[in-house]
Amino acid sequence: MTASLEQLRRCHFAVDLGAARTRVYVKGAGLVVDQPSAAAVNTRTGALIAVGEFAEKMTGRTPDYIRVVRPVSGGTVVDIEMAQRMLRHLLGDRIRRNLRRKPRLRAAACTPHDADPLARRAAIETLVGLGARRVELVDTLITAAVGCGLPVERPEATMIMVCGAAATQVAVLSLGSIVTAERIPVGGDAVDNAIVQHLRHQHELLLPSQSVRPLQLALSGNGLTPQGPESAEIHGRDVATGLARSVKVDTAAVRQAIQTPLTAVLDGIGKVLRNCPPDLVADLADRGIMMVGGSALLPGLDQMLREATGMPVHIADRPDVCAVQGLGAMLEGKITPLELAPLAT
C-alpha cells in the first residue's frame, strides 16, 4: 500500500477502474457508480454517444461510424482522455458539482499488484482530470481483503485471490502488508476466449459477444465438475455459410476447453505458497483461500480449487465490489491499524 490510512481518511472519493466494470465510492454517500467500463463514440464527430451498460449492449450491434471502446485494459488505463470522459458521464452533473465544492479534492484509486510506473501515472492523471488535487494509490489486494472482512491487520496469514476480467492476483497477507503475491495474466476474459475458440474449431460456430456469459451460466450447479448439466443449446453464426445456426454443446467438452487457463491460476497459487514462510502456510491450512472479483462467480471454480489445493475455499458475499468497498471503508475511517510502537531502550 502506497498510501497511509491517515492520508486515505482525507480523500473524498475512491475509484476502482477495472477492465470489466468501473466503480466509484463517494465518502458519506457510498457506492454511487457500478457500470461496465465501456463507451460508445461517433468516429465522425468524436462525440460520446453512450457509456456503461448501454454502451456495452451496443457491442457488435453498431454501424461502422460508431465504435465501442474500453479505456481500461487489465486494470490499467490505456486511454486517459476517454477514461476521463467516461467517468464524467458515469458520475453525472449532480455528484460532480458536490465534489467540486470540496476545497482540496482528494481521490483514491485501486491499482493492480506490481503495477508499473506508467500504469500508476495513468491512474493519477485520469483522476486529476476530474478535478482531484491529490490522488492516493492502494494495492487492489489490500482493498479487496479489507472489503471482504479479512483480518489483514493481525499477525496471522490470510490468503486472497482477486479474480478479475484480465488477470488473477493471489497474495498472502499479514500485519496489513503483502507477504508474497503473484499476478497471473489469466482472468474471466481468457475463459471466455477459450469457450469461443472451442465452439469455432469443434462446431464451426461464431458466438455473439453477449452469449459467452450465458454459456458459462449453462455450466451452473456444479459447473466445472462432472455433476453439472450434460449439454446446452447455443445460438450463433455458421463460419462457412454465415447463417444463423443452433448447436447442442457437450458441457464436458467445454469444461475441458477451459482447463488450460484455469491450470495457469493453479500454478500461480502454488508459486505463492512455495514462497510463503512455513508458519503462515500452516495458518492457511485452516483458513483457506478467500475468492473475490467478478470471475470468482464462475460456477464450480471454488470446488475445483478446493480439490486441487486441499484447502478450504470461500467466496465473499459480494465478490465483485469487495475492492471498492474496502477502499471506501478506509476513506470512512472504519479500519484501525495494529499499532507497532518501538520498544524503549
Coordinates of C-alpha atoms in Angstrom, one line a residue, residues 214-230 251 255 296-304 306 315:
P214 CA -24.9 -17.3 -20.7
L215 CA -22.8 -20.3 -21.8
Q216 CA -20.8 -20.1 -18.6
L217 CA -24.1 -20.0 -16.7
A218 CA -25.2 -23.1 -18.6
L219 CA -22.4 -24.8 -16.5
S220 CA -24.5 -23.9 -13.4
G221 CA -25.0 -26.2 -10.5
N222 CA -21.6 -27.8 -10.0
G223 CA -20.3 -26.1 -13.1
L224 CA -16.8 -27.2 -13.8
T225 CA -17.4 -30.6 -12.2
P226 CA -18.9 -33.7 -14.0
Q227 CA -22.1 -33.3 -11.9
G228 CA -23.1 -30.3 -14.0
P229 CA -25.6 -30.4 -16.9
E230 CA -24.7 -32.7 -19.7
T251 CA -20.6 -29.2 -21.5
R255 CA -15.1 -27.8 -19.2
A296 CA -15.0 -15.7 -8.8
L297 CA -18.6 -16.4 -9.6
L298 CA -17.7 -18.9 -12.4
P299 CA -19.8 -21.9 -11.4
G300 CA -17.7 -24.7 -9.9
L301 CA -14.4 -22.7 -9.8
D302 CA -14.3 -22.8 -6.0
Q303 CA -14.8 -26.5 -5.9
M304 CA -12.0 -27.1 -8.5
R306 CA -10.7 -26.9 -3.3
I315 CA -16.3 -16.8 -1.9

